[in-house]
Every structure is written in C-alpha cells, then in structure tokens.
Short mmCIF file of C-alpha atoms and ligand atoms in Angstrom, two decimals:
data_model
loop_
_atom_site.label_atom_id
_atom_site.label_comp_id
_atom_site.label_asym_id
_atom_site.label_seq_id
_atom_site.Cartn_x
_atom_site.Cartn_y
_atom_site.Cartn_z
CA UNK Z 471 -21.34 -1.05 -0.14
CA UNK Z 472 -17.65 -1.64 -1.27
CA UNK Z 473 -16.92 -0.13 -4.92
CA UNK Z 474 -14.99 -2.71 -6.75
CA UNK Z 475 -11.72 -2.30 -8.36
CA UNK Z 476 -10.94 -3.82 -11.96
CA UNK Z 477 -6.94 -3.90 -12.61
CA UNK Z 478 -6.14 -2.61 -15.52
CA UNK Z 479 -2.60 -3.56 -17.15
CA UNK Z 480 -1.53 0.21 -16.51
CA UNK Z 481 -1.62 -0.19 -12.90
CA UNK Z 482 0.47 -1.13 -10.14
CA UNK Z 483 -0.20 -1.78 -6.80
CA UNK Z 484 2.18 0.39 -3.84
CA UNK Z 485 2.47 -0.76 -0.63
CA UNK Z 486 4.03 1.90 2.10
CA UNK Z 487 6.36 1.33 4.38
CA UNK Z 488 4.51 -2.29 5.86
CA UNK Z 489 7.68 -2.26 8.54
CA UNK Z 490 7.72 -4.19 12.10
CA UNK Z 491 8.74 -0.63 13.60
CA UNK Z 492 5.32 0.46 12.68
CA UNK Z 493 3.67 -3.00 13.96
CA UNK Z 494 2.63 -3.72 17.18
CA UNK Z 495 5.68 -4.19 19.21
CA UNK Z 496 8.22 -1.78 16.79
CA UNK Z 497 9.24 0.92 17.66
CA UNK Z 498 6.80 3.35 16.43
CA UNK Z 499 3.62 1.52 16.45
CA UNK Z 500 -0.02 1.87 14.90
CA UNK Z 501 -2.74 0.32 16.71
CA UNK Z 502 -3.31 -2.58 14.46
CA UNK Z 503 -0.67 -1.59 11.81
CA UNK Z 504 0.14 -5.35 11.64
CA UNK Z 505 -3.63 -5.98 10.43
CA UNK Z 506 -3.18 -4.72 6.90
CA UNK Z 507 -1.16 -7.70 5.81
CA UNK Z 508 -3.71 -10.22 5.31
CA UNK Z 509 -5.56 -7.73 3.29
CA UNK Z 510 -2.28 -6.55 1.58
CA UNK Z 511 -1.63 -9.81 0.80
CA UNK Z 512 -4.68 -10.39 -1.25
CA UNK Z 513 -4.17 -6.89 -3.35
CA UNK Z 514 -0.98 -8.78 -3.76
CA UNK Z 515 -1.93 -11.90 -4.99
CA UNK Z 516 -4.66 -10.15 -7.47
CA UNK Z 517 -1.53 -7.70 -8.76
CA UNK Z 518 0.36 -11.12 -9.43
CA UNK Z 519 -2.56 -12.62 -10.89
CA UNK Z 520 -3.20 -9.99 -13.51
CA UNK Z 521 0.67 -9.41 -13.93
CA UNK Z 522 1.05 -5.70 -12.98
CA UNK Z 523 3.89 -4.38 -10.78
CA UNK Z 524 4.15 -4.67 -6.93
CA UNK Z 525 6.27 -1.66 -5.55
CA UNK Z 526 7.00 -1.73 -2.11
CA UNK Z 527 8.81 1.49 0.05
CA UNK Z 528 10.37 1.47 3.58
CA UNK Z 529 11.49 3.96 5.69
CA UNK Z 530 15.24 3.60 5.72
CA UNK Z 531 16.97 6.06 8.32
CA UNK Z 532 20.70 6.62 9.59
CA UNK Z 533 20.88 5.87 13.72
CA UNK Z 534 20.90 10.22 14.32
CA UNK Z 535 18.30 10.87 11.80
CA UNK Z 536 16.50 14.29 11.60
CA UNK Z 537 13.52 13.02 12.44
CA UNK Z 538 14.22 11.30 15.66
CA UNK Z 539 13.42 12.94 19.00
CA UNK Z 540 17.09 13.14 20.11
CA UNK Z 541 17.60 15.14 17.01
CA UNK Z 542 15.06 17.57 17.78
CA UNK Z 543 12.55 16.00 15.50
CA UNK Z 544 9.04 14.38 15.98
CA UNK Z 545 9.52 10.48 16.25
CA UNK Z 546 10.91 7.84 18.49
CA UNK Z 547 13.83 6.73 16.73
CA UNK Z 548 12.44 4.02 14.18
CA UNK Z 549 13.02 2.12 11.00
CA UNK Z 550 17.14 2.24 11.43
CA UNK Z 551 18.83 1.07 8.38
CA UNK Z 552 19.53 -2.97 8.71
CA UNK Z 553 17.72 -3.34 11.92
CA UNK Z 554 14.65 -5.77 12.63
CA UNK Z 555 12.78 -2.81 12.95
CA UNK Z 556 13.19 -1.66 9.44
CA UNK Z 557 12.64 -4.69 7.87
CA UNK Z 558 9.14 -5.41 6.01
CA UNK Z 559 6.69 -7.37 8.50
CA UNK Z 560 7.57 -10.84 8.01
CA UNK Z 561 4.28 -11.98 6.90
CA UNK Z 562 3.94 -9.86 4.26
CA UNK Z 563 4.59 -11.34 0.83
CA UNK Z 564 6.23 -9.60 -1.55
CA UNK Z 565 7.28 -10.96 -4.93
CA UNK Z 566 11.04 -11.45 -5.80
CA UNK Z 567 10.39 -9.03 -8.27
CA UNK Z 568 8.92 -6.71 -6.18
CA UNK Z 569 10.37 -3.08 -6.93
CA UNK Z 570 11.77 -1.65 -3.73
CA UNK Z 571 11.94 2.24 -2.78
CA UNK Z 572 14.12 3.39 0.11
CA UNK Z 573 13.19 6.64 1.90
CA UNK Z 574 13.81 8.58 4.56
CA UNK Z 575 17.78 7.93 4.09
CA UNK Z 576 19.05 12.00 3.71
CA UNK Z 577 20.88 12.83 6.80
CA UNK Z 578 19.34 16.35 6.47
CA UNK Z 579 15.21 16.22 5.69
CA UNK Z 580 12.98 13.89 6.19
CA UNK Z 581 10.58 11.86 3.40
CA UNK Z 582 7.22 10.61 3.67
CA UNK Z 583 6.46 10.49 0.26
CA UNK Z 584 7.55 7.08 -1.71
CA UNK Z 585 7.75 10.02 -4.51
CA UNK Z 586 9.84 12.68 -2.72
CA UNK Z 587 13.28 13.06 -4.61
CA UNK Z 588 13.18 9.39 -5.05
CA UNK Z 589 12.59 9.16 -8.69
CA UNK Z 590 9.96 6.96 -8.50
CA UNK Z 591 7.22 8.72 -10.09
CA UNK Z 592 9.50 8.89 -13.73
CA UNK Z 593 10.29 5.59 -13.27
CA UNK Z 594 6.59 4.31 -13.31
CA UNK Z 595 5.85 6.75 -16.28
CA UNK Z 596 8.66 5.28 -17.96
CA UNK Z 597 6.94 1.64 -17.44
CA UNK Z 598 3.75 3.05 -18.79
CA UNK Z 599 1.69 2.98 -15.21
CA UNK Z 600 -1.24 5.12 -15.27
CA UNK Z 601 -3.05 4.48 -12.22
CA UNK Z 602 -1.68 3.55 -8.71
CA UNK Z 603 -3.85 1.09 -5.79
CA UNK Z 604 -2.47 2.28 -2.54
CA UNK Z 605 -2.11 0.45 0.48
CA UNK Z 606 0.13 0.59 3.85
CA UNK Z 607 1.50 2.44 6.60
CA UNK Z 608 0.43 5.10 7.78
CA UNK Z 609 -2.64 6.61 6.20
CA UNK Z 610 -2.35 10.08 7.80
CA UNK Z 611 1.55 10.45 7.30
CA UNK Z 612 3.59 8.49 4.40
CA UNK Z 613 0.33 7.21 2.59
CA UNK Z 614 -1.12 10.99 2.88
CA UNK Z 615 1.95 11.83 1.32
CA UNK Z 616 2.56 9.70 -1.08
CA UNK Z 617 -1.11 9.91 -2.13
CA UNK Z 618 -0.91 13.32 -2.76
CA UNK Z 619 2.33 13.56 -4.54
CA UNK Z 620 1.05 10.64 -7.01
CA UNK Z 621 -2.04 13.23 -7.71
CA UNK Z 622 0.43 15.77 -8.00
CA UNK Z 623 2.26 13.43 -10.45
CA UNK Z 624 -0.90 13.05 -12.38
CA UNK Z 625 -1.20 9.50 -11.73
CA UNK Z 626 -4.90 8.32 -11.00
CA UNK Z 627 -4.63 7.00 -7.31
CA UNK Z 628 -7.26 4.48 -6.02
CA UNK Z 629 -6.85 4.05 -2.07
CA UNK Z 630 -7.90 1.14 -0.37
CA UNK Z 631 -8.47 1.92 2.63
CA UNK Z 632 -9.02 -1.20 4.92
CA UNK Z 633 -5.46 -2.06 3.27
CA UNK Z 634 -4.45 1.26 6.12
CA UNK Z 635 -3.87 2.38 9.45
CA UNK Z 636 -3.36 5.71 11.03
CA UNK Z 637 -1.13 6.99 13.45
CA UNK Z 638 -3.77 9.32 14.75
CA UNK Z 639 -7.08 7.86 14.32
CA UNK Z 640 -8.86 10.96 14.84
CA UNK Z 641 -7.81 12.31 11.35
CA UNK Z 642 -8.70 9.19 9.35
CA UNK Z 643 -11.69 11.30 8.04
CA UNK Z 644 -9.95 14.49 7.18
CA UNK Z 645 -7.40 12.68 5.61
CA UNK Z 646 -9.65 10.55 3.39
CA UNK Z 647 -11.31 14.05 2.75
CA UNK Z 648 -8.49 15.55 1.96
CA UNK Z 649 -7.08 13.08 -0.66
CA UNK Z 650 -10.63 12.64 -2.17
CA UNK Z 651 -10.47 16.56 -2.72
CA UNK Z 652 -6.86 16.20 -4.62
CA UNK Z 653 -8.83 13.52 -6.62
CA UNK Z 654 -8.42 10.28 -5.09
CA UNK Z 655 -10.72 7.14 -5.50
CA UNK Z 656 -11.42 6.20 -2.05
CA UNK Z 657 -12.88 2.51 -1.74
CA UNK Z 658 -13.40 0.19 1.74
CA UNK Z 659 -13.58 3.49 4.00
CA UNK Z 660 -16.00 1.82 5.69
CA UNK Z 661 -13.82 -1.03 6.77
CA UNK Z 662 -11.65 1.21 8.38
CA UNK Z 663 -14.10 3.67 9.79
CA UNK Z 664 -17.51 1.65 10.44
CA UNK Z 665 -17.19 -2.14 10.29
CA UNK Z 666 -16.25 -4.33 13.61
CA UNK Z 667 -15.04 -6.81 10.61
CA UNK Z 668 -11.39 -4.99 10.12
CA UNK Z 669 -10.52 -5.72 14.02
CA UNK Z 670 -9.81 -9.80 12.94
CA UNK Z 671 -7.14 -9.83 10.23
CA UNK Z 672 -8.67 -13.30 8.97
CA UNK Z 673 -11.95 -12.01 8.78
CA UNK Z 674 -10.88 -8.44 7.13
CA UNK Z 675 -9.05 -10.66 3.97
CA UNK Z 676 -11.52 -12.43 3.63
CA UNK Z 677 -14.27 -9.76 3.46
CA UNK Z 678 -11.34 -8.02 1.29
CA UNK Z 679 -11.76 -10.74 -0.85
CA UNK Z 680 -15.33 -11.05 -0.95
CA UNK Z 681 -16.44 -6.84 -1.29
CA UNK Z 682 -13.47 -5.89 -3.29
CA UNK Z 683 -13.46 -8.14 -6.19
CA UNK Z 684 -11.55 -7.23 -9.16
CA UNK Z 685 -11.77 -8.30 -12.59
CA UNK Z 686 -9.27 -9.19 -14.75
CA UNK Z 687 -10.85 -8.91 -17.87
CA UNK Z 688 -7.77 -9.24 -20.09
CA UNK Z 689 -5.61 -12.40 -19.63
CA UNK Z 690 -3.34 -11.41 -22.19
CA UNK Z 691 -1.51 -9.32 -19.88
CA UNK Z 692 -1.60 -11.60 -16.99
CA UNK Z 693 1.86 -13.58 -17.63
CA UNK Z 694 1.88 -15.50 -13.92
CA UNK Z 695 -2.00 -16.54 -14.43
CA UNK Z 696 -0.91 -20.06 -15.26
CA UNK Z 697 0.97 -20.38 -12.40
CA UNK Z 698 -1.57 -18.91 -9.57
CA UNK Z 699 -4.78 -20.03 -8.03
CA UNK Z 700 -7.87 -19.09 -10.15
CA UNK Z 701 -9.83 -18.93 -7.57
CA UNK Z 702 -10.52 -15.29 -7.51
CA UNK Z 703 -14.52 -14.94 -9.36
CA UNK Z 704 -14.00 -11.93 -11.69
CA UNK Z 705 -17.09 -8.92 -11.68
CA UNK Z 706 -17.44 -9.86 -15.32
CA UNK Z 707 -18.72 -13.53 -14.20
CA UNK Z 708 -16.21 -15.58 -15.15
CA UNK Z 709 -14.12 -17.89 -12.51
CA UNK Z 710 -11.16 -17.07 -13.84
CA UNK Z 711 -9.77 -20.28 -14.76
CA UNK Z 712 -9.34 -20.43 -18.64
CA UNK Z 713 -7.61 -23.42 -18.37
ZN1 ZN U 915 10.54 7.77 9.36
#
C-alpha cells in the first residue's frame, strides 16, 4: 500500500535537477530518468492546487568543471551552463513562479545538495516552510544529498519515491535506508522497487494519482484553486470543487 500525503500550507514541493543531460539521450543519463515527469507533474499540479511553493534546482557547471572526467573528476562532462543539456526536460512544467536554485557553478568543488552553500535552506525558513516533498534526479546522488542536508536543516522531508531514479540502481535500497535512518518519510518505494507499473510513464501518473492522493483540507491557503481543475478527490472525501 501507498501512504498518502496531505499538503500542508508549510510545505513545498523540490524537484532536483529534472535536466535532459540526465534523460535518456543527455549526456549523463539514468535509465528512465525521463519517466519521473509525468509523475512530477502531478506533485506539481497538487502543489499549485493547494498554493504552496514549487522550487526547482539544476546542475549548472562551467565547460572545465571539477567534476568532469577531463578534470580528473567522476562524470562525463554534463549539465554545461546554457546548453540543451542543462536545461530542465522540456516536458516538465514548472510554474512561472517557480523558485529556481543553481548548483554545481564553483569552479573549485562540486554540489549535490540543492542546500550546499546555496542559501536555500534560510530562504525557505524565512518563507515559513516546515516540511519539504522531494522528487527528481538522481535518488542516490543530488536527491541523497539534498535529502540529507534538509534533515540536517531540520526540515521534515517526505520522499516520493516513484517521483526518482538512480544512477546506480543497486543502491536504491541503501539509499532509501539510509535517508529513512536520518528521518525521512519514505512513500511509493514500491513503485520504484517492486511494481512493473513505473516502467510506462502514463501508467505511473496515473497510479501516482490514484495511490498518492493528497488532501487539501484547507482552501484558504490555496490562492490558484479557482483557477485549476478540481478534479483531484481529497482523503477527507470531498471532490474538491467548492465552487
Ligand atoms: Zn553535476
């Protein structure tokens, strides 16, 4: 069974680094990287829906970066500042007022974290966010990281996993372990680890949709909820269409 997910107004939802480079056909790929975008997009449209913050980071690197293989480091060269590459998977849809985090830009060190020396994790304090839902690429590098730095940062994370992809499947389980241990909320591990479902991307958003429903049991705070489908049934039993 799926746990569900209510969105609360202190939340936000942060998508990692969802860049072609790490889709099928970039330049560092994940097998199926590209699939978490239908399910993204959902987590998307609920964050909309209930009016909390969508905050997106990319990998942003200078052409001789540290971490590049011709610089002695451990990756192909990917995610080049202004290339195709770098750019968010086209398909993914991000709100105009999505808030965007550039890593990964330091000549000198590398960043997988959305939270390393980026100033993020004052920044959501600031805006009152208690609790982050955590989706992207890739689960067992810059979500790992990020994941634990937000613990570290004494925000409450909830993962969702089948809204992920690893670089190296075979640590998907001591990854999830490991971030459940730092005090994660882990929910859809199944999708990822079990279920034939996640290998169609139309059939993984919609069993998204189905398994992870979320509630929004306070309108008030949803300011776009006029303006969005109300499709969405809530856990609490209403449809979700005041109106
Ligand atoms: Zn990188």
């Amino acid at each position: 069974m799926s746990k569900k997910v209510t969105i609360q107004p202190e939340d936000a939802l942060l998508i990692v680094d969802v860049q072609n480079d790490f889709c099928p056909g970039g330049a560092l790929p994940l097998d199926e990287g590209d699939e978490v975008v239908p399910v993204i997009n959902q987590w998307i449209k609920r964050a909309r829906k209930c009016g909390i913050s969508v905050v997106a980071s990319r990998d942003w690197h200078p052409g001789e970066h540290i971490s590049f293989k011709d610089q002695g480091g451990l990756w192909p060269a990917h995610c080049v500042q202004d290339t195709e590459g770098a750019r968010f998977h086209s398909k993914l849809q991000l709100p105009e007022d999505a808030i965007i985090v550039t890593k990964g830009v330091r000549f000198d060190q590398d960043q997988y974290s959305a939270f390393d020396q980026t100033g993020l994790g004052g920044f959501l304090k600031k805006m009152g966010i208690k609790r982050l839902l955590v989706t992207g690429l890739a689960l067992d590098i810059c979500v790992r990281a990020s994941v634990l730095d937000a613990r570290r940062a004494d925000f409450e994370v909830v993962l969702i996993t089948d809204a992920t992809r690893a670089e190296d499947a075979g640590k998907i389980p001591e990854t999830i372990e490991e971030m459940q241990l730092a005090g994660a909320e882990v929910i859809n591990v199944e999708k990822l680890l079990y279920d034939d479902t996640h290998r169609g991307a139309a059939e993984s958003a919609e069993s998204a949709e189905n398994d992870a429903a979320v509630c929004l049991k306070a309108p008030e705070f949803a300011e776009h909820y006029r303006l969005l489908d109300h499709d969405h049934p809530c856990a609490d039993g209403r449809n979700g269409d005041p109106y």
